[in-house]
Amino acid sequence: MSSNQVEKPGSNDRCRFISQLVDVVLTIPDQQVVIPPKKNVSNPELTKVPKAARGPSETELRAKAEVEEHAIR
């Protein structure tokens, strides 16, 4: 059994790859890029999620804590 080792590409190899990639992308004809429009399909209405019961707000908790603190003194 033998294993193949691949060296990390050098900066020249990377530049050449990117250059070729850009050339290929720029030569794609516009007709191939056009995405045909989908048929007019309406999305079903989603049901509203009921709001969860919320506890006291932070301000209310602080006020309550202050009242209790004064009552202890």
PDB file of C-alpha atoms in Angstrom:
ATOM      1  CA  MET A   1       0.000   0.000   0.000  1.00  0.00           C
ATOM      2  CA  SER A   2       1.300   3.467  -0.804  1.00  0.00           C
ATOM      3  CA  SER A   3       0.052   6.867   0.204  1.00  0.00           C
ATOM      4  CA  ASN A   4       0.149   9.930  -1.962  1.00  0.00           C
ATOM      5  CA  GLN A   5       1.232  13.190  -0.437  1.00  0.00           C
ATOM      6  CA  VAL A   6       0.060  16.469  -1.877  1.00  0.00           C
ATOM      7  CA  GLU A   7       1.984  19.633  -1.243  1.00  0.00           C
ATOM      8  CA  LYS A   8       0.250  22.830  -0.234  1.00  0.00           C
ATOM      9  CA  PRO A   9      -0.295  24.994  -3.340  1.00  0.00           C
ATOM     10  CA  GLY A  10       2.002  27.964  -3.695  1.00  0.00           C
ATOM     11  CA  SER A  11       0.869  31.544  -4.158  1.00  0.00           C
ATOM     12  CA  ASN A  12       1.442  31.294  -7.936  1.00  0.00           C
ATOM     13  CA  ASP A  13      -0.799  28.209  -8.115  1.00  0.00           C
ATOM     14  CA  ARG A  14      -3.507  29.943  -6.079  1.00  0.00           C
ATOM     15  CA  CYS A  15      -3.371  33.066  -8.263  1.00  0.00           C
ATOM     16  CA  ARG A  16      -3.611  30.976 -11.423  1.00  0.00           C
ATOM     17  CA  PHE A  17      -6.580  29.037 -10.014  1.00  0.00           C
ATOM     18  CA  ILE A  18      -8.452  32.219  -9.044  1.00  0.00           C
ATOM     19  CA  SER A  19      -7.697  33.779 -12.419  1.00  0.00           C
ATOM     20  CA  GLN A  20      -9.069  30.742 -14.266  1.00  0.00           C
ATOM     21  CA  LEU A  21     -12.113  30.647 -12.002  1.00  0.00           C
ATOM     22  CA  VAL A  22     -12.898  34.312 -12.672  1.00  0.00           C
ATOM     23  CA  ASP A  23     -12.438  33.808 -16.421  1.00  0.00           C
ATOM     24  CA  VAL A  24     -14.879  30.888 -16.424  1.00  0.00           C
ATOM     25  CA  VAL A  25     -17.466  32.777 -14.385  1.00  0.00           C
ATOM     26  CA  LEU A  26     -17.269  35.810 -16.643  1.00  0.00           C
ATOM     27  CA  THR A  27     -17.734  33.718 -19.782  1.00  0.00           C
ATOM     28  CA  ILE A  28     -21.049  32.195 -18.656  1.00  0.00           C
ATOM     29  CA  PRO A  29     -23.695  33.435 -21.089  1.00  0.00           C
ATOM     30  CA  ASP A  30     -26.458  35.540 -19.546  1.00  0.00           C
ATOM     31  CA  GLN A  31     -29.100  33.151 -20.850  1.00  0.00           C
ATOM     32  CA  GLN A  32     -27.857  30.345 -18.616  1.00  0.00           C
ATOM     33  CA  VAL A  33     -28.038  32.498 -15.504  1.00  0.00           C
ATOM     34  CA  VAL A  34     -31.708  33.479 -15.865  1.00  0.00           C
ATOM     35  CA  ILE A  35     -33.901  31.627 -13.397  1.00  0.00           C
ATOM     36  CA  PRO A  36     -37.388  30.954 -14.731  1.00  0.00           C
ATOM     37  CA  PRO A  37     -40.124  32.490 -12.574  1.00  0.00           C
ATOM     38  CA  LYS A  38     -42.084  30.091 -10.423  1.00  0.00           C
ATOM     39  CA  LYS A  39     -45.806  29.746 -10.782  1.00  0.00           C
ATOM     40  CA  ASN A  40     -47.785  32.078  -8.576  1.00  0.00           C
ATOM     41  CA  VAL A  41     -48.140  29.916  -5.507  1.00  0.00           C
ATOM     42  CA  SER A  42     -49.434  31.633  -2.410  1.00  0.00           C
ATOM     43  CA  ASN A  43     -48.070  30.629   0.948  1.00  0.00           C
ATOM     44  CA  PRO A  44     -50.669  29.421   3.422  1.00  0.00           C
ATOM     45  CA  GLU A  45     -51.300  31.743   6.339  1.00  0.00           C
ATOM     46  CA  LEU A  46     -49.505  30.615   9.451  1.00  0.00           C
ATOM     47  CA  THR A  47     -51.418  30.531  12.684  1.00  0.00           C
ATOM     48  CA  LYS A  48     -50.434  33.053  15.307  1.00  0.00           C
ATOM     49  CA  VAL A  49     -48.671  31.700  18.348  1.00  0.00           C
ATOM     50  CA  PRO A  50     -50.388  32.737  21.568  1.00  0.00           C
ATOM     51  CA  LYS A  51     -48.287  34.990  23.743  1.00  0.00           C
ATOM     52  CA  ALA A  52     -46.890  33.278  26.791  1.00  0.00           C
ATOM     53  CA  ALA A  53     -47.876  34.659  30.156  1.00  0.00           C
ATOM     54  CA  ARG A  54     -45.086  36.870  31.378  1.00  0.00           C
ATOM     55  CA  GLY A  55     -44.024  37.379  34.926  1.00  0.00           C
ATOM     56  CA  PRO A  56     -43.308  40.722  36.542  1.00  0.00           C
ATOM     57  CA  SER A  57     -40.908  43.044  34.753  1.00  0.00           C
ATOM     58  CA  GLU A  58     -37.432  43.832  36.017  1.00  0.00           C
ATOM     59  CA  THR A  59     -38.600  47.249  37.207  1.00  0.00           C
ATOM     60  CA  GLU A  60     -41.465  45.707  39.164  1.00  0.00           C
ATOM     61  CA  LEU A  61     -39.114  43.185  40.780  1.00  0.00           C
ATOM     62  CA  ARG A  62     -36.689  45.939  41.822  1.00  0.00           C
ATOM     63  CA  ALA A  63     -39.514  48.031  43.281  1.00  0.00           C
ATOM     64  CA  LYS A  64     -40.808  45.030  45.221  1.00  0.00           C
ATOM     65  CA  ALA A  65     -37.298  44.269  46.516  1.00  0.00           C
ATOM     66  CA  GLU A  66     -36.879  47.878  47.682  1.00  0.00           C
ATOM     67  CA  VAL A  67     -40.221  47.781  49.508  1.00  0.00           C
ATOM     68  CA  GLU A  68     -39.262  44.530  51.232  1.00  0.00           C
ATOM     69  CA  GLU A  69     -35.831  45.925  52.086  1.00  0.00           C
ATOM     70  CA  HIS A  70     -37.395  49.005  53.708  1.00  0.00           C
ATOM     71  CA  ALA A  71     -39.875  46.811  55.592  1.00  0.00           C
ATOM     72  CA  ILE A  72     -37.019  44.767  57.084  1.00  0.00           C
ATOM     73  CA  ARG A  73     -35.251  47.875  58.441  1.00  0.00           C
TER      74      ARG A  73
END
